[in-house]
Coordinates of C-alpha atoms in Angstrom, one line a residue:
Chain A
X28 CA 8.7 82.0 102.9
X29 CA 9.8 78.9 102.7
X30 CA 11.6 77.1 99.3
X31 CA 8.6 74.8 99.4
X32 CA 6.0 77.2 99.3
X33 CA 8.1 79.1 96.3
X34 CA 8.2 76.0 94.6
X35 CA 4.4 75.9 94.1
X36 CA 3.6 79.1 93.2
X37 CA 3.9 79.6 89.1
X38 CA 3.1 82.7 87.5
X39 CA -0.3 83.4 86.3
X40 CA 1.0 85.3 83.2
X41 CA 4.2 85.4 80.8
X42 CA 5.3 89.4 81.4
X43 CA 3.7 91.8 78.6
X44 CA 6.5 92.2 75.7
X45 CA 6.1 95.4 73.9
X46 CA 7.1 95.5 70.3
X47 CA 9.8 97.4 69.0
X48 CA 8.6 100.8 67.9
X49 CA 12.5 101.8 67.0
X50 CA 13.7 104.9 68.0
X51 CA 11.2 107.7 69.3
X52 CA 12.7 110.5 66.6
X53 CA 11.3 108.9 63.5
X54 CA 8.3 106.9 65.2
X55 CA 5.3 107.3 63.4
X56 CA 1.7 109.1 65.2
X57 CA -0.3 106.3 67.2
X58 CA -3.4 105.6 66.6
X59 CA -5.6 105.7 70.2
X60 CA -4.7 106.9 73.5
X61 CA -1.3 106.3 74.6
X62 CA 0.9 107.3 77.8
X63 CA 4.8 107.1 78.1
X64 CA 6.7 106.1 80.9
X65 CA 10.7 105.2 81.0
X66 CA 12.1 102.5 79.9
X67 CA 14.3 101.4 82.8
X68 CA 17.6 99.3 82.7
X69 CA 17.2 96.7 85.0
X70 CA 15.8 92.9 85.1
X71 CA 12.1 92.5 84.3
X72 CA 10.1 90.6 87.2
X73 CA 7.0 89.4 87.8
X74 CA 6.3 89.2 91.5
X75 CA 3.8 87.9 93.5
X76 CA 3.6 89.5 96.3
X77 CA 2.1 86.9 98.9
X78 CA 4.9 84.7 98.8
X79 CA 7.4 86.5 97.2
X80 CA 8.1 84.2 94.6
X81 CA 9.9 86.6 91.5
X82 CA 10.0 85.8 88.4
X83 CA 12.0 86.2 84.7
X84 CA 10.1 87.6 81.7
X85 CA 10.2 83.5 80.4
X86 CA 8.2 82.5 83.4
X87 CA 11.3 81.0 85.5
X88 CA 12.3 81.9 89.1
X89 CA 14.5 85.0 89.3
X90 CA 18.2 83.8 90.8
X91 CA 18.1 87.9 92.1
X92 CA 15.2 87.3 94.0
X93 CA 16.8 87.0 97.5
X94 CA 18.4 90.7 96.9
X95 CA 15.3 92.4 97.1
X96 CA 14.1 91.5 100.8
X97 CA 13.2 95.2 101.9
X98 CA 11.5 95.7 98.8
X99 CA 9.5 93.1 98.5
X100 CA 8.4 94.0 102.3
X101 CA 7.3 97.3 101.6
X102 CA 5.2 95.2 98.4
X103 CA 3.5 92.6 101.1
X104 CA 2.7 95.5 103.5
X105 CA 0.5 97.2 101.0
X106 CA -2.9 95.7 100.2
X107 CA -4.0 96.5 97.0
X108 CA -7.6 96.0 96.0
X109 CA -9.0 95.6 92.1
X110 CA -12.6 95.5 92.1
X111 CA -13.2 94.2 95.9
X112 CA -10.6 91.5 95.2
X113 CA -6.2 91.5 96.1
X114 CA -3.9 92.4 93.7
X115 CA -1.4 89.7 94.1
X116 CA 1.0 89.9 91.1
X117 CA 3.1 92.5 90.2
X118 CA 5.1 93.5 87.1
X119 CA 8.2 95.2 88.5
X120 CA 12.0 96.0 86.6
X121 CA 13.8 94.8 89.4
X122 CA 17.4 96.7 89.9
X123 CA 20.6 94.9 90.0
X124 CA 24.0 94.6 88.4
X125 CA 23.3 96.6 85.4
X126 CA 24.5 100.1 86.7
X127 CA 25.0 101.5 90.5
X128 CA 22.1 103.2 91.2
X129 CA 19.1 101.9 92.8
X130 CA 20.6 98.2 94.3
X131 CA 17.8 96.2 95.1
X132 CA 14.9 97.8 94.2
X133 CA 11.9 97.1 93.0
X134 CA 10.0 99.9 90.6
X135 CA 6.3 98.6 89.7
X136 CA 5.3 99.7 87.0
X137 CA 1.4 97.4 86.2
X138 CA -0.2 94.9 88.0
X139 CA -2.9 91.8 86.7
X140 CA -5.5 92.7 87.1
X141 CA -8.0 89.5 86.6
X142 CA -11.2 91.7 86.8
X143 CA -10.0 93.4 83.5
X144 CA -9.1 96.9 84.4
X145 CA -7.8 99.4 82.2
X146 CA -4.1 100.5 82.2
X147 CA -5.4 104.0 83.3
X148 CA -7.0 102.6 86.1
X149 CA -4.7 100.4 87.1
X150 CA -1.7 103.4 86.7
X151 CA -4.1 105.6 88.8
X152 CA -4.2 102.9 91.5
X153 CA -0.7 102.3 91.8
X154 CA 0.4 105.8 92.4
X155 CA -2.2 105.9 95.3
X156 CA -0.2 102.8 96.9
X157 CA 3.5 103.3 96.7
X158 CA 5.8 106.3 96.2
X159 CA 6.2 107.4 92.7
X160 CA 9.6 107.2 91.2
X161 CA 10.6 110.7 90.4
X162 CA 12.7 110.2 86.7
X163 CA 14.8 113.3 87.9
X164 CA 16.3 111.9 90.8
X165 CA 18.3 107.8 91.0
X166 CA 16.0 105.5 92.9
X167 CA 17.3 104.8 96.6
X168 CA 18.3 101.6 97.5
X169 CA 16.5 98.9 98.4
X170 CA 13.1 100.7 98.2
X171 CA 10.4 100.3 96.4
X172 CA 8.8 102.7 94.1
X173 CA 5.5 103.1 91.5
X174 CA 6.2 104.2 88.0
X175 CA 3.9 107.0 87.2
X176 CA 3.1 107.3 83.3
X177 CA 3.0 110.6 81.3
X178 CA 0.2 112.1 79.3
X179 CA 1.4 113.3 76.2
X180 CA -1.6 115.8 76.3
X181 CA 0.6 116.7 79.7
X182 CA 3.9 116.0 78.9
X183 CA 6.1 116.8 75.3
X184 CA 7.1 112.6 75.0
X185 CA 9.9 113.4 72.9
X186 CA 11.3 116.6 75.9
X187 CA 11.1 113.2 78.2
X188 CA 13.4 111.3 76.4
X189 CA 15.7 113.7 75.4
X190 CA 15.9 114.1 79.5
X191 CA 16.2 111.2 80.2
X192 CA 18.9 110.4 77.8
X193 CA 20.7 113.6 79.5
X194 CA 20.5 112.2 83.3
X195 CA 22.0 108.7 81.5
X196 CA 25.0 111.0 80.7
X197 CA 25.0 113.0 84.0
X198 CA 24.5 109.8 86.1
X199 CA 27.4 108.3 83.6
X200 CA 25.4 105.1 83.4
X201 CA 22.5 103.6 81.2
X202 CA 19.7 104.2 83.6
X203 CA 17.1 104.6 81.6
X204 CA 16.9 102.3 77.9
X205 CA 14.2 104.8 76.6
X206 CA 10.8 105.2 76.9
X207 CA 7.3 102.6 76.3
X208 CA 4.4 103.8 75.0
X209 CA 0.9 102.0 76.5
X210 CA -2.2 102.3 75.3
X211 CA -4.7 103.7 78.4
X212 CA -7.1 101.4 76.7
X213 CA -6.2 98.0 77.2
X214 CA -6.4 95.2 80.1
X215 CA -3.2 93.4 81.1
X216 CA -2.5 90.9 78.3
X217 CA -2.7 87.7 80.8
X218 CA -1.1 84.9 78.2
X219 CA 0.5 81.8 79.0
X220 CA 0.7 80.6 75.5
X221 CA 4.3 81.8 74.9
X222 CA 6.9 84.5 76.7
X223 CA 8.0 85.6 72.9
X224 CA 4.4 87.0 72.3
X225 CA 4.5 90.8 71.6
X226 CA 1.4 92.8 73.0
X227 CA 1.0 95.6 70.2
X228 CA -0.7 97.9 73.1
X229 CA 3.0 98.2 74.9
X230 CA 5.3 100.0 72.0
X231 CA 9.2 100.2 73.2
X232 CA 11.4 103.4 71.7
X233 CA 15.2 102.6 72.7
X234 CA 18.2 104.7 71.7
X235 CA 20.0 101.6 71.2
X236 CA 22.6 103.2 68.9
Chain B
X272 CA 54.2 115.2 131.9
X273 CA 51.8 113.5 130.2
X274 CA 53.0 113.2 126.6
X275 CA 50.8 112.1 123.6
X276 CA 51.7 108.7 122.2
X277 CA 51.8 108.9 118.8
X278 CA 49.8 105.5 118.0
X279 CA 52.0 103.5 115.4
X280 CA 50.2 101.3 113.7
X281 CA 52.0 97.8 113.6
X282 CA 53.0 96.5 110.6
X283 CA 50.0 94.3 109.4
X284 CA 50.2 90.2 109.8
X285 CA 51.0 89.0 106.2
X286 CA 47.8 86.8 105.4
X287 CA 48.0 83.5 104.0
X288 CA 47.5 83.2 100.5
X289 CA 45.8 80.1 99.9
X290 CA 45.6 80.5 95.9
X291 CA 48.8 81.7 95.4
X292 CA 47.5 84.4 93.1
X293 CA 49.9 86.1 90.8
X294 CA 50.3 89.8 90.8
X295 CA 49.7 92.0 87.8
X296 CA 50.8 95.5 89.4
X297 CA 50.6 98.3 86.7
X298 CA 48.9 96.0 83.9
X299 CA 45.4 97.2 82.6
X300 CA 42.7 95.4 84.2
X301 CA 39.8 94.5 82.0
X302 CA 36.7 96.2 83.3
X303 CA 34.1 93.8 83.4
X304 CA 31.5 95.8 81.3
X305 CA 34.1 96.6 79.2
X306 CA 33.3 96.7 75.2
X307 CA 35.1 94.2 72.6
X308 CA 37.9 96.3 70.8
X309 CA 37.4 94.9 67.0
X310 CA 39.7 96.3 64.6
X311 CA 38.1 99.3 62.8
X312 CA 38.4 99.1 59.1
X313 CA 40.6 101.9 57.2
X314 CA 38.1 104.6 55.7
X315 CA 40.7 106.9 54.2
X316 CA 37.8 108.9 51.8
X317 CA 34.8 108.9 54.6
X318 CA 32.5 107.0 52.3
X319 CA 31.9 104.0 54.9
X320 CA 30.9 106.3 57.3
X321 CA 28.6 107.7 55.2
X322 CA 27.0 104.3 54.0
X323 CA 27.4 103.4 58.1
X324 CA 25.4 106.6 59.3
X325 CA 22.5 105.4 56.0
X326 CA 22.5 101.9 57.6
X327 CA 21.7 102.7 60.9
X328 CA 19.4 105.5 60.0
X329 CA 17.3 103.2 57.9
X330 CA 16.9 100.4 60.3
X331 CA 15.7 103.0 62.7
X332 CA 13.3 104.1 60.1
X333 CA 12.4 100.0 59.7
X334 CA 11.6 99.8 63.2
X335 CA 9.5 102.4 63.7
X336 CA 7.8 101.3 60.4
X337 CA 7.4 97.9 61.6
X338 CA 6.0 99.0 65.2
X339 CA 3.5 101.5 63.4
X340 CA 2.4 98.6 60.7
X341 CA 2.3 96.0 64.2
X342 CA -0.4 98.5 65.6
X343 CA -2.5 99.2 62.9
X344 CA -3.0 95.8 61.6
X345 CA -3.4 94.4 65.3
X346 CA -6.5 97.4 65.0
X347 CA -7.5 95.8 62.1
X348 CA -7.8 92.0 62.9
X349 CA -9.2 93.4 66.4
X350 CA -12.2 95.1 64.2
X351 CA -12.8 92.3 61.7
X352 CA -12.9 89.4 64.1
X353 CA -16.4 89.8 65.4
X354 CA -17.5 90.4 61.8
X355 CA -15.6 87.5 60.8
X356 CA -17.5 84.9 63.7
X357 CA -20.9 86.7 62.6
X358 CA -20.6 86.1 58.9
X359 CA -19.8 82.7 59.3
X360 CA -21.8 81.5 61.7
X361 CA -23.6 77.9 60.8
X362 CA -22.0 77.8 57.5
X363 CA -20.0 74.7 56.6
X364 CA -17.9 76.2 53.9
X365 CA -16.9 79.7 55.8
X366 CA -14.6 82.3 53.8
X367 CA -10.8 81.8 54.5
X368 CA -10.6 85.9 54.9
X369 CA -12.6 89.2 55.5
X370 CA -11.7 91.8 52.9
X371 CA -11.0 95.9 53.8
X372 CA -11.2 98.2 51.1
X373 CA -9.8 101.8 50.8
X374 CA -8.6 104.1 48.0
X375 CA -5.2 102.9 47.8
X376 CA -6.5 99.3 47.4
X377 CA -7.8 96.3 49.6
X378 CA -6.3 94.6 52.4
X379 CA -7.2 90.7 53.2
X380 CA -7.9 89.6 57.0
X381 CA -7.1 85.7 56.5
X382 CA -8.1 83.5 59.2
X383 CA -6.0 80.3 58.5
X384 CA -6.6 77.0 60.5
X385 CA -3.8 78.2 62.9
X386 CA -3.9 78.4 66.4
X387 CA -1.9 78.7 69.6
X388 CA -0.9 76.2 71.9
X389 CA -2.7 76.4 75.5
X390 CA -0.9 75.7 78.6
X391 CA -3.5 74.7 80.2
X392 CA -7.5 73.9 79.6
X393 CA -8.9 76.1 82.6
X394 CA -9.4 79.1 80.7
X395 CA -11.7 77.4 78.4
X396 CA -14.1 75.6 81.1
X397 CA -15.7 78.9 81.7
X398 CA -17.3 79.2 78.3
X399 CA -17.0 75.2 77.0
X400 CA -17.9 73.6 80.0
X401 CA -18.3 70.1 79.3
X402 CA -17.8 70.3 75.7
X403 CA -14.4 71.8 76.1
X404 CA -13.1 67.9 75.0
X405 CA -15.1 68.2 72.0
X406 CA -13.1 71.4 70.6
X407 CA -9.5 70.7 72.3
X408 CA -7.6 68.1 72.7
X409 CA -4.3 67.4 75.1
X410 CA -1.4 67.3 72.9
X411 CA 2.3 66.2 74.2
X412 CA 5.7 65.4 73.2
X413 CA 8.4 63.2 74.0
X414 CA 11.1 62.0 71.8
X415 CA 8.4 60.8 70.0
X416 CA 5.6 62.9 68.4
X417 CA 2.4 62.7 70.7
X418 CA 0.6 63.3 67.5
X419 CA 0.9 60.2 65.8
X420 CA 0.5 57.4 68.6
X421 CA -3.0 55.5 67.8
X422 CA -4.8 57.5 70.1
X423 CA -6.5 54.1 71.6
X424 CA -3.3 52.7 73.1
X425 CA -1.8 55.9 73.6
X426 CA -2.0 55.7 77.4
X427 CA -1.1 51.8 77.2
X428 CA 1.7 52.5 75.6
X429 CA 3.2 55.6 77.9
X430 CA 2.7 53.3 80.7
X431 CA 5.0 50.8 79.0
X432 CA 7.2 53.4 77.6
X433 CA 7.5 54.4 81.5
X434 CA 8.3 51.1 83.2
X435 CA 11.0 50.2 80.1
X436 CA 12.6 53.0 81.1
X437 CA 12.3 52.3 85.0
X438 CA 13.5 49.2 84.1
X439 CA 17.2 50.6 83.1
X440 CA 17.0 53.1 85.8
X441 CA 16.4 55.5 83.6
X442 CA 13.1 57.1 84.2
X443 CA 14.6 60.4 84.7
X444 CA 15.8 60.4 81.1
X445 CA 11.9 60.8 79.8
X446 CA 10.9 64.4 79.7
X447 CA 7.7 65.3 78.3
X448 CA 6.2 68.7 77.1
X449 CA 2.7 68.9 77.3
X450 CA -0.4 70.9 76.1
X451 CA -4.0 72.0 75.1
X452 CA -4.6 72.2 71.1
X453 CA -7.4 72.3 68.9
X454 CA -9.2 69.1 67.7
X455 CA -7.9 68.8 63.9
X456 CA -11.7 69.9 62.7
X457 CA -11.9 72.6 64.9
X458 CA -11.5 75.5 62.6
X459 CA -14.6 74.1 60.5
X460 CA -17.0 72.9 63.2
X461 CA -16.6 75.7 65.6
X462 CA -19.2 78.1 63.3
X463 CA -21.6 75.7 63.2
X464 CA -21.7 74.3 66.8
X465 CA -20.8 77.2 68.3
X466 CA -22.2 81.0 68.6
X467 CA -20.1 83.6 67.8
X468 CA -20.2 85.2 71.0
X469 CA -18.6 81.8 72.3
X470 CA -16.4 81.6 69.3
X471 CA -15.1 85.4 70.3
X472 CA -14.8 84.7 74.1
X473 CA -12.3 81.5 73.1
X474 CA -10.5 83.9 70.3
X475 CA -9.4 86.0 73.5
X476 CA -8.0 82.6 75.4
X477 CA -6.8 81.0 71.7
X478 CA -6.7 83.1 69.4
X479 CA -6.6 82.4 65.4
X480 CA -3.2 83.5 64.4
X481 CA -4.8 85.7 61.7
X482 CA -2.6 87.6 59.4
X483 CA -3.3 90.9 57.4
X484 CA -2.4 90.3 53.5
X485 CA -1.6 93.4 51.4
X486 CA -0.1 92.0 48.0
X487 CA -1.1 88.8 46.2
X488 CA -4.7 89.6 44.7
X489 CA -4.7 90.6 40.8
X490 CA -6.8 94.3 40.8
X491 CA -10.3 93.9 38.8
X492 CA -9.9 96.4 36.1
X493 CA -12.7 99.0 35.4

């Protein structure tokens, strides 16, 4: 794709920013319908998928973004279809730099969805179209995988992040930064008022100390 | 008899070294994600580690408050919005707030005349149409504040602005930062020239920065 053509294309949304829930051990019960997925250590990107075009959590082009060629492949290859229509942006960590595992690849974890659909619908849909990342195992490189979420009617949230804080030790890196909580009721929070506003429906638990 | 060579590896061309660099043989590299050593302070009797441990255990405790108290008064302003735009539709003087009562007391819903800044005025065409100009307004900002130019020469004067600072070659220099705002009587005129349905489709593209008040209101007594 030409620098032209990446030029033009500007993001149609500011990444969703979950608020700070604190640490998962004292968190308080939710109110709702939630589901838990990890919280990986990477960059946060928002990609569209047509041209390629990556970009930061404040809306500016990713300087990473020529790292993630075979990824972002794999992305163009797969047509994904909301309501009838293309999904054409992506909300992906992208890996690079922060630890060894995973170089270059892209793990998408929600797309926008402009017809509205629900994060369980949309979670449901992406797990149909790429490979899920299993949290057991470090990514491959250069690949690109789906985050699957967890239902805590499923899954113990708190076992999860105790595991996942264990494979950080056995992988002797910070993989994984914790876990988010989403609500299974909410629509992507498509904004471009500011990239500071928090969306209350994403809730972030880190082990940060 | 054919004998096997034993393959000596020549002794390897000494490369140029262009920068000349210096070298540091058994010193301790610094690793690049290596952490600041600060100098720990002296804690002969334990009892900074024990206000250290209560530190850190409380601000957990803060966040996880803070997150929880971020959630349930989103879910309230979420829930009192609609009844907010219903109550005060065609009235002129509308209530500042919506109140929620419960055992342990009452909680106010203010709607203040605040709102955010749009990037844009496309999201509002769907449900304005052409009166989207009469509710928003394009605001900017150079070094000067957009805000107070007389709005009747306020293009005059930006092309002036523009060609004094072609003039020195310095057109560059002018950097402006532009968007959509509310007109300055919006938060009045919007209940009485618009339905609430319309007034809670443009609260999802601009929304009121309500806030959720739990102290300042003197308890009637029995």
């Amino acid at each position: 794709m030409s620098s032209e053509t990446l030029n033009v294309v500007r993001p149609c949304t500011y990444p969703a920013r979950p608020i700070n829930g604190g640490p998962l051990e004292v968190a308080l019960p939710k109110p709702g319908h939630w589901y838990y997925e990890p919280k990986y250590n990477g960059w946060r990107a928002l990609v569209h998928a047509p041209t390629g075009a990556m970009f930061n959590r404040h809306g500016q082009h990713l300087s990473i973004a020529g790292l993630f060629g075979g990824a972002l492949e794999h992305l163009r290859s797969v047509q994904l279809l909301s309501e009838g229509m293309p999904v054409e942006w992506f909300d992906c960590e992208a890996l690079c730099r922060r630890h060894r595992l995973g170089q270059a690849t892209l793990l998408v974890f929600d797309y926008i969805s402009l017809s509205g659909e629900l994060l369980r619908q949309r979670k449901e849909l992406l797990v149909q179209a790429f490979p899920a990342h299993d949290y057991a195992q470090p990514p491959s490189p250069e690949k690109l995988y789906s985050v699957p979420s967890l239902d805590p009617d499923q899954t113990d949230p708190h076992a999860l992040y105790g595991e996942l804080r264990q494979l950080n030790a056995r992988w002797r890196c910070l993989f994984y930064e914790g876990l988010v909580a989403k609500r299974t009721t909410d629509p992507y929070p498509v904004q471009l008022r500011s990239p500071d506003e928090e969306f209350v429906g994403w809730v972030k638990h880190r082990w940060a100390y | 008899m054919p004998s096997i060579k034993e393959k000596v590896s020549r002794p390897a061309k000494s490369q140029p070294d262009p920068l000349r660099k210096l070298s540091f043989g058994a010193i301790t590299r610094k690793q690049d994600h290596a952490k600041t050593a600060y100098p720990v302070l002296p804690d002969p009797n334990g009892q900074l580690a024990i206000i250290t441990a209560r530190i850190i255990e409380r601000t957990a405790q803060i966040e996880a408050l803070d997150g929880a108290l971020a959630i349930d008064k989103s879910e309230l302003k979420t829930l009192a919005t609609p009844f907010y735009f219903t109550q005060a539709s065609g009235k002129v003087d509308v209530a500042s707030s919506v109140s929620a009562v419960s055992p342990a007391g009452e909680v106010l819903i203010t709607f203040p005349n605040r709102y955010s800044r749009l990037e844009s005025e496309a999201p509002l065409l769907p449900i304005l149409g052409e009166q989207t100009s009469t509710f928003f307004r394009q605001a900017f900002a150079l070094e000067i504040d957009g805000d107070k130019l007389p709005a009747e020469n306020t293009q005059e004067l930006l092309d002036e602005l523009q060609q004094l600072f072609a003039r020195y070659h310095a057109a560059e220099a002018l950097k402006v930062k532009e968007c959509i705002k509310t007109v300055p009587d919006f938060h009045t005129v919007r209940h009485t020239s618009l339905s609430p349905q319309q007034n809670l489709a443009i609260n999802q593209v601009c929304p009121i920065i309500a806030m959720v008040k739990t102290k300042g209101r003197i308890k009637e007594s029995a």
